[in-house]
Structure formats: structure tokens, C-alpha cells
Coordinates of C-alpha atoms and ligand atoms in Angstrom, one line a residue:
X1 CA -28.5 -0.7 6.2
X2 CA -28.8 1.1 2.4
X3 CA -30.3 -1.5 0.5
X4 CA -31.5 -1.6 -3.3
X5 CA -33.5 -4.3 -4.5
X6 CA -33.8 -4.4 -8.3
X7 CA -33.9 -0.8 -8.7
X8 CA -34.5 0.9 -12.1
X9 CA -35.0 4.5 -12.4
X10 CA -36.4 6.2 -15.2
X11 CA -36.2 10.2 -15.7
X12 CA -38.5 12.3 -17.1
X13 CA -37.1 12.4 -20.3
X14 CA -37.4 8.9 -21.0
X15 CA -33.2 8.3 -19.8
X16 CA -33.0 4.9 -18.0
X17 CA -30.3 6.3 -15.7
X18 CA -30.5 3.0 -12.9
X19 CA -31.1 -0.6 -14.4
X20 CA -32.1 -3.6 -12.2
X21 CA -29.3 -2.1 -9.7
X22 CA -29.0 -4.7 -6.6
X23 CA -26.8 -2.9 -3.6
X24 CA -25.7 -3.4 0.2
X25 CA -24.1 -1.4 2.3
X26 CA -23.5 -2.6 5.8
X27 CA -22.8 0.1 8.4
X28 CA -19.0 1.0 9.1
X29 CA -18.2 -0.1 5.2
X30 CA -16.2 2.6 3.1
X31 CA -17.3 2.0 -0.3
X32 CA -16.0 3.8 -3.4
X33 CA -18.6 4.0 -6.5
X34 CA -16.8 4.7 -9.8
X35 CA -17.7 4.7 -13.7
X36 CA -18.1 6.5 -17.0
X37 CA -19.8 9.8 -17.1
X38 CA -23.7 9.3 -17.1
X39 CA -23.0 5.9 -15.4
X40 CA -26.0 6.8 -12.6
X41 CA -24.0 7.5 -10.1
X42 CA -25.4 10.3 -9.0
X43 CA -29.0 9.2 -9.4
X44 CA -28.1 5.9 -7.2
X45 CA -27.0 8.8 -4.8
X46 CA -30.0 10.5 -4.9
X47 CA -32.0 7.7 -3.8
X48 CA -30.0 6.9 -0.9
X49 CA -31.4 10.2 0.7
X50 CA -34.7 10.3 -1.0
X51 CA -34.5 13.0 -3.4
X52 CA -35.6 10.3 -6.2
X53 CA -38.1 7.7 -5.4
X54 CA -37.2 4.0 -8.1
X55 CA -39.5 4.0 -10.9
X56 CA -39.1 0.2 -10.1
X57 CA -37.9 -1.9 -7.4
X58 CA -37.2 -0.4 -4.0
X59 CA -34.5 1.6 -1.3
X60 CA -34.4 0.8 1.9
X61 CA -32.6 3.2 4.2
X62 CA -32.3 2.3 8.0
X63 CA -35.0 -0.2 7.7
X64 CA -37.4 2.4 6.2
X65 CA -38.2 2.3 2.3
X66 CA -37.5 5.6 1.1
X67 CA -41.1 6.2 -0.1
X68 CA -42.4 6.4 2.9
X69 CA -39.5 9.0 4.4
X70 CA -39.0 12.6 4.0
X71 CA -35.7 13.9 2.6
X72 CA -35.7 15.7 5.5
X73 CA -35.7 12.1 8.0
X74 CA -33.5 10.2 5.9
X75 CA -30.7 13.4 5.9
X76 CA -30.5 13.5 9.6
X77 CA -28.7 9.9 9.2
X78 CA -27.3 10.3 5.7
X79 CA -25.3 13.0 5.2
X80 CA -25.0 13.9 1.4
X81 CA -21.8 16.5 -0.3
X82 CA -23.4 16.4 -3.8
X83 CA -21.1 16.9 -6.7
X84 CA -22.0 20.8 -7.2
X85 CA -21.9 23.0 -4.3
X86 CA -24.0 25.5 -5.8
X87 CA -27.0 23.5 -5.5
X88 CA -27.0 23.0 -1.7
X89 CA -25.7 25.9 -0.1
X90 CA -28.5 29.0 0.1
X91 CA -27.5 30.8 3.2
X92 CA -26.5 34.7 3.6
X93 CA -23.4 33.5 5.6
X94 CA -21.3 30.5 5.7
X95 CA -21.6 30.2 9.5
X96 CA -25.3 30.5 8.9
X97 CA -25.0 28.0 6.7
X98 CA -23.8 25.3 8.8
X99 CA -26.0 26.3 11.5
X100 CA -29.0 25.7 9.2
X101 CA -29.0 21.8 9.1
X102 CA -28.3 22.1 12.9
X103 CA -30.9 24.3 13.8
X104 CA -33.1 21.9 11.5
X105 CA -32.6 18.9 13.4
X106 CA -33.1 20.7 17.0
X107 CA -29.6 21.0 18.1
X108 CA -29.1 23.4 21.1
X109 CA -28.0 27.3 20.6
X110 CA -24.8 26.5 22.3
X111 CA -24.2 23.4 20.8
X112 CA -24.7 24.9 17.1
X113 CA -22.4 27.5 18.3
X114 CA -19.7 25.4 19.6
X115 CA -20.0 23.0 16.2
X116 CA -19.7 26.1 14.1
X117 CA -16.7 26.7 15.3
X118 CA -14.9 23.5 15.0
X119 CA -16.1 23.3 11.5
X120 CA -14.7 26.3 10.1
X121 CA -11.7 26.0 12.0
X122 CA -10.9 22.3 11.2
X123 CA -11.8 22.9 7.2
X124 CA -9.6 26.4 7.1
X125 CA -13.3 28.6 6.6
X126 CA -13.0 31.2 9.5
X127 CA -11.7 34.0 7.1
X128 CA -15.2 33.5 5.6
X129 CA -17.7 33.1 8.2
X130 CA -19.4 36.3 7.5
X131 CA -19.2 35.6 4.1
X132 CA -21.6 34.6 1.2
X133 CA -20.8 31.2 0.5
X134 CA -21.4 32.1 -3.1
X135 CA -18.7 34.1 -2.6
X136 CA -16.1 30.9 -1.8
X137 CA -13.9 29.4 -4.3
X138 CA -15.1 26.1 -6.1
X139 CA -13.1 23.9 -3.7
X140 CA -14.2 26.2 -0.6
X141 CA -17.6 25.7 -1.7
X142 CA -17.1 21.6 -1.6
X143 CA -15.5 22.0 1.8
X144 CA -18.0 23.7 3.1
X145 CA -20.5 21.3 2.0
X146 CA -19.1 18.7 4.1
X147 CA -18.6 21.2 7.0
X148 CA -22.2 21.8 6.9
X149 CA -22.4 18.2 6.9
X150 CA -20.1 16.4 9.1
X151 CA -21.6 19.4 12.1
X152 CA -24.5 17.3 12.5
X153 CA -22.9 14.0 12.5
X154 CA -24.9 11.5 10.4
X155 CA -24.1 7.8 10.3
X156 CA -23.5 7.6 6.8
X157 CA -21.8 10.2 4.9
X158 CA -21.4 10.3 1.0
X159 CA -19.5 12.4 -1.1
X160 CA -20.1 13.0 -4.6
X161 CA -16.6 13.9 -6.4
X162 CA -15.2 15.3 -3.2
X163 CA -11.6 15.8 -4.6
X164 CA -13.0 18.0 -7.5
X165 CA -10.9 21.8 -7.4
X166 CA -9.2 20.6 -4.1
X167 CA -4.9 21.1 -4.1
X168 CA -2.8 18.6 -2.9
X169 CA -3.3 19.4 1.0
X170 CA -6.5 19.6 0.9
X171 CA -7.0 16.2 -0.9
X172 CA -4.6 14.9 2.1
X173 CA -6.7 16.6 5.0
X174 CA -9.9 15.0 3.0
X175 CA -8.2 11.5 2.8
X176 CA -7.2 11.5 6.3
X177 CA -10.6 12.4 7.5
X178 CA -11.9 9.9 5.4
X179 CA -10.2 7.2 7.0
X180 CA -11.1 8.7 10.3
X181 CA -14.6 9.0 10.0
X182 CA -14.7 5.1 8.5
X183 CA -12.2 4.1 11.6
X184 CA -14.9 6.0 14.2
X185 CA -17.2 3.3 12.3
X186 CA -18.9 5.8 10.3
X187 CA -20.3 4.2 6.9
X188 CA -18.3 6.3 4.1
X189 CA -19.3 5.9 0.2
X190 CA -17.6 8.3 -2.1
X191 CA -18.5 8.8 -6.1
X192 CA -14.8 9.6 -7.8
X193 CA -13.1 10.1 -10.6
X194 CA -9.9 10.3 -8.8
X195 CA -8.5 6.7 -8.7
X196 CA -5.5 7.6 -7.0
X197 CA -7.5 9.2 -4.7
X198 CA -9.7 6.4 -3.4
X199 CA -6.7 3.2 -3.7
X200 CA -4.7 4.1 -1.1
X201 CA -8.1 4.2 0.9
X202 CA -8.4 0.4 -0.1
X203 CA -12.1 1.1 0.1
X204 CA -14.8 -1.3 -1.8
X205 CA -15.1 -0.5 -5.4
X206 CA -18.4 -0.5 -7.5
X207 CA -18.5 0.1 -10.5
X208 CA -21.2 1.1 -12.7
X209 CA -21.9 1.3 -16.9
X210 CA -25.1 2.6 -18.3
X211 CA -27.0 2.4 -15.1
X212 CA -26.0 -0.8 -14.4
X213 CA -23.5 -2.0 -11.4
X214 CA -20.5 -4.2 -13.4
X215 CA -18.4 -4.7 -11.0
X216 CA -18.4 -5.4 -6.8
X217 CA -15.5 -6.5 -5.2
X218 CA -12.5 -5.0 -2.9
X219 CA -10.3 -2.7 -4.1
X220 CA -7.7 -5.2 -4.4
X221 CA -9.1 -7.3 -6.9
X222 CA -10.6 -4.5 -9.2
X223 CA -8.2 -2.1 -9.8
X224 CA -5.9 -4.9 -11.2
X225 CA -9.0 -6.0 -13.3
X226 CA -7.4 -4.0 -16.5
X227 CA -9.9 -5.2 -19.0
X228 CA -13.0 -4.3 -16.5
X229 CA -11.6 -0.4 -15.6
X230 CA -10.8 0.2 -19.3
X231 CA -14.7 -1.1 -20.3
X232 CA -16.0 1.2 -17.8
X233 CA -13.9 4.1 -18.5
X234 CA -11.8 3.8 -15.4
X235 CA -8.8 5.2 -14.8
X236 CA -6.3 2.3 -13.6
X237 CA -4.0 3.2 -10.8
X238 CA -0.7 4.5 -12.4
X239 CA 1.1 2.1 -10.5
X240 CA 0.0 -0.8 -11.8
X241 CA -0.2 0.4 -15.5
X242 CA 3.3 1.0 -14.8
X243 CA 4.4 -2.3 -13.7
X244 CA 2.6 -4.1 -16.3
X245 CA 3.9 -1.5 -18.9
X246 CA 7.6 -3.4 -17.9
X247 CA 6.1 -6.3 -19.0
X248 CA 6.4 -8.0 -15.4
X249 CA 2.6 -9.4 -14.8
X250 CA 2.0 -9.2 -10.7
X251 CA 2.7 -13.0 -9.3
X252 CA -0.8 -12.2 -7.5
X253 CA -2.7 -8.8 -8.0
X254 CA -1.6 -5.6 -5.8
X255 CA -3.4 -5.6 -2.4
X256 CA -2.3 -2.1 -2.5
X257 CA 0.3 1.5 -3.3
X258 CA 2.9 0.3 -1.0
X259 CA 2.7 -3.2 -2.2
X260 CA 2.8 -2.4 -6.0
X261 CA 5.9 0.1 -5.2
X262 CA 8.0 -2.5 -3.4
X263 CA 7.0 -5.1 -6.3
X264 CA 8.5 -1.7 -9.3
X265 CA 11.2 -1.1 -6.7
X266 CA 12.1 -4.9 -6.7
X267 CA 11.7 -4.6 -10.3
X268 CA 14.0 -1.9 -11.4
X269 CA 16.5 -3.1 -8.9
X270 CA 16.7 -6.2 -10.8
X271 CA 17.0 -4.2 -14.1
X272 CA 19.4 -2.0 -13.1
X273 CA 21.6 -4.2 -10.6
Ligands
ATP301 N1 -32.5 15.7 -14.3 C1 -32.3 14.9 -15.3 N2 -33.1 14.8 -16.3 C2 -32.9 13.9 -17.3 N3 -31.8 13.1 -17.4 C3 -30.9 13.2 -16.4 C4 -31.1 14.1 -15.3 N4 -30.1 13.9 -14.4 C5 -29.3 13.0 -15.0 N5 -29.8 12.5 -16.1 C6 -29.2 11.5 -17.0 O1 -29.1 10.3 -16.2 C7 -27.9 9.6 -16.5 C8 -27.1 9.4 -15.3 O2 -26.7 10.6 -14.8 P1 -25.8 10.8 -13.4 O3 -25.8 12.2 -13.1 O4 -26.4 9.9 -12.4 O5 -24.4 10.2 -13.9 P2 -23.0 10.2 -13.2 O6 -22.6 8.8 -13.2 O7 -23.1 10.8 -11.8 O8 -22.1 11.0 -14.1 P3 -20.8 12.0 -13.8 O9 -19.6 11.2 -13.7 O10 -20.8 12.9 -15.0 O11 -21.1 12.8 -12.6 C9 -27.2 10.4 -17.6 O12 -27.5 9.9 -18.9 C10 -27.8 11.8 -17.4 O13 -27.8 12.5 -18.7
MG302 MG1 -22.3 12.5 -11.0

């Protein structure tokens, strides 16, 4: 469904920001992509929906290489929250701001209206709805960005650093609807930072370096990979650094939280007891 094929991608200023990246993403996957600062990340991000066109190699969205698709097409499917709000949202008003992409893709008056709604009432915005969106706090600003999104229901729905300036509730509400939106058989990729954000989420975990994809594999196996996080400036869960800090090396890796808990609890019961 998203497809690279030996994509490099060059910037202006001579950066070589994708290198010979080969990616699939098959619809209803939830796939995490993690790394360094600079990594590409974002650039591989940008391609998905168009915005940046491979200096080599090619990106094939829905069947359609994205040279010969508008942004404009390729967003009614793909549904992008980039990393800084301030970029995307333009509007007067937040409500006119989620009506934008709506009215853009030829939904109905009422329906618009009716979407409005639920989108600033499920993301906590209707204080705001005759509001500048410039106006909004930085973690307003990011929800509102996926409002504006998730109104016009795409198939696949990224999210660049969606945890960035959100409290602990919100980064609940945004897990949950995560795992929602992946269980409705959305596809779901999300660019983070926040390790202990996307593990419990057991999501697929790429991981990039200098433009290059390093690592592919379910969560499972990677973020036990200790040697592979620390090369590519990962975080590693705390939970496992923790268990291995007590010098007890995992029988098999952690297939997840709850399993690397029981295994401490186990631990320290054996310690203490
Ligand atoms: N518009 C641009 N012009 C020139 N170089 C750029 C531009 N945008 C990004 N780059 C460079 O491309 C490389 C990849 O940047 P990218 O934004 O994709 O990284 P990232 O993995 O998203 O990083 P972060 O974790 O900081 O968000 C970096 O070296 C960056 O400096
Ligand atoms: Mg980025």
C-alpha cells in the first residue's frame, strides 16, 4: 500500500537526508518509526503524501507513484499531523479549520457540521472554536492537527511526534485512540521519540540512522536489541534497562510492559523473599 523502492533523497543543500531506503506498509499495520535527530524521518514522511518527490528510486502510494499525484489526492487517503503545528494550520477559526480539509474534499454542509462537532468535543477544543488556532497552546495546536485530520477520515493516518507538549491524559486519550483507529483497521505509523509511549502499543518498530532504515522488526525483538537502540540513539524502554541493570538477562526477550513487570516482580520477590 506505501511502498519505497530504493529511495534516496537529496535536499537542496546538498544533505542526503533518505539513502537507498526500501519500505512496506500493508494496510491495517501500526508501525512506529524511530531514530536520532536528522535521521530522515520526517523527509520519509514527506514523501508518503507527496510533499517531496525521491531524487532517486520511487513511492508508491495506493498503487499510484507519487510523481504523478497531487498532495492534494494522496492527503484525502493519508492523513498527515506533522511535527510542528504551526506549519499546517492557517485558518481564522479552529472550527474553520477543520472544516477546511472537509470542504476540500466535497463533504456535505451538514456533514462538515456534524464532524465539527465531534472533533472538538472528543479532543476537548469547543472552548476554542471561535478561536485563532494560533492562539492554542503547543499541545492544543497538535490536537487540533489530528482533529482536522481524523474529520475526514483517511485510510492511513501518520503522526509526526504526536506526544510532543501533551500531559499525561492527553498522552492516554492519544494512545487509546491509537489503538482504536489501528483496531477499526486503519493503517497507523507514528515518528516518536517517546519510547514508552509507542511499547505498550507493541506497534512495528523502524528504525532509521543517517537516512538509512537499520532496523525492521516487531517491537518485541527491537526494543530488547540494547546495542541496536543505543547506536541509533534510542531510548530503551525503562523496564528493560531496569531488569538488566539487576543483572538478570531475560530467559527470552520481553514480548511486552506487562511481561517485563511480572519478570522484575518475579525478580525482586526472589531478592527480597
Ligand atoms: N528543508 C531542508 N533543507 C535542507 N536540509 C534539510 C531540510 N529539512 C531537513 N533537512 C535535513 O535533512 C536531514 C533529515 O531531517 P529530518 O527532518 O527528516 O530528520 P528527523 O529524523 O525528522 O529529525 P527529528 O527527530 O529532529 O525530527 C537532517 O540532516 C536535516 O538537517
Ligand atoms: Mg522530524
Amino acid at each position: 500500500m506505501i511502498e519505497f523502492e530504493k529511495v534516496t533523497f537529496v535536499h537542496q543543500s546538498g544533505v542526503k537526508a533518505l539513502q537507498d531506503v526500501n519500505l512496506r506498509i500493508r494496510k491495517g499495520e501500526m508501525v512506529s518509526i524511530v531514530g536520532e535527530n536528522g535521521a530522515g524521518k520526517t523527509t520519509l514522511v514527506k514523501h508518503i503524501i507527496g510533499l517531496l518527490k525521491p531524487t532517486e528510486g520511487r513511492v508508491n502510494v495506493f498503487g499510484k507513484d507519487t510523481r504523478d499525484a497531487s498532495t492534494a489526492q494522496l492527503s484525502r487517503m493519508v492523513g498527515v499531523a506533522f511535527q510542528n503545528p504551526d506549519h499546517q494550520l492557517f485558518c481564522e477559526t479552529v472550527e474553520e479549520e477543520i472544516a477546511f480539509g472537509l470542504k476540500n474534499f466535497g463533504f456535505s454542509p451538514d456533514v462538515i457540521e456534524k464532524r465539527i462537532n465531534w472533533a472538538l468535543g472528543f479532543f476537548g477544543l469547543e472552548k476554542y472554536r471561535k478561536n485563532p488556532p494560533i492562539t492554542l497552546s503547543g499541545g492544543e495546536k497538535k490536537r487540533l492537527t489530528l482533529a482536522c485530520i481524523l474529520a475526514w477520515d483517511p485510510e492511513v493516518i501518520i503522526l509526526d511526534e504526536p506526544t510532543v507538549g501533551q500531559d499525561a491524559i492527553q498522552k492516554e486519550k492519544l494512545s487509546e485512540i491509537v489503538r482504536m483507529l489501528n483496531s477499526m483497521g486503519k493503517t497507523v505509523v507514528i515518528v516518536s521519540h517517546d519510547i514508552e509511549f509507542l511499547w505498550p502499543m507493541q506497534p512495528r518498530v523502524v528504525v532509521m540512522s543517517s537516512g538509512k532504515i537499520v532496523a525492521d522488526g516487531e517491537a518485541s525483538s527491537v526494543m530488547n536489541d540494547s546495542y541496536l537502540l543505543e547506536k541509533a540513539r534510542v531510548t530503551q524502554p525503562q523496564l528493560i534497562r531496569l531488569y538488566n541493570s539487576m543483572k538478570r538477562k531475560p530467559q527470552r526477550p520481553f514480548r511486552d510492559v506487562f511481561d517485563a513487570e511480572r519478570h522484575i516482580m518475579e525478580a525482586l520477590s526472589v531478592r527480597t523473599g
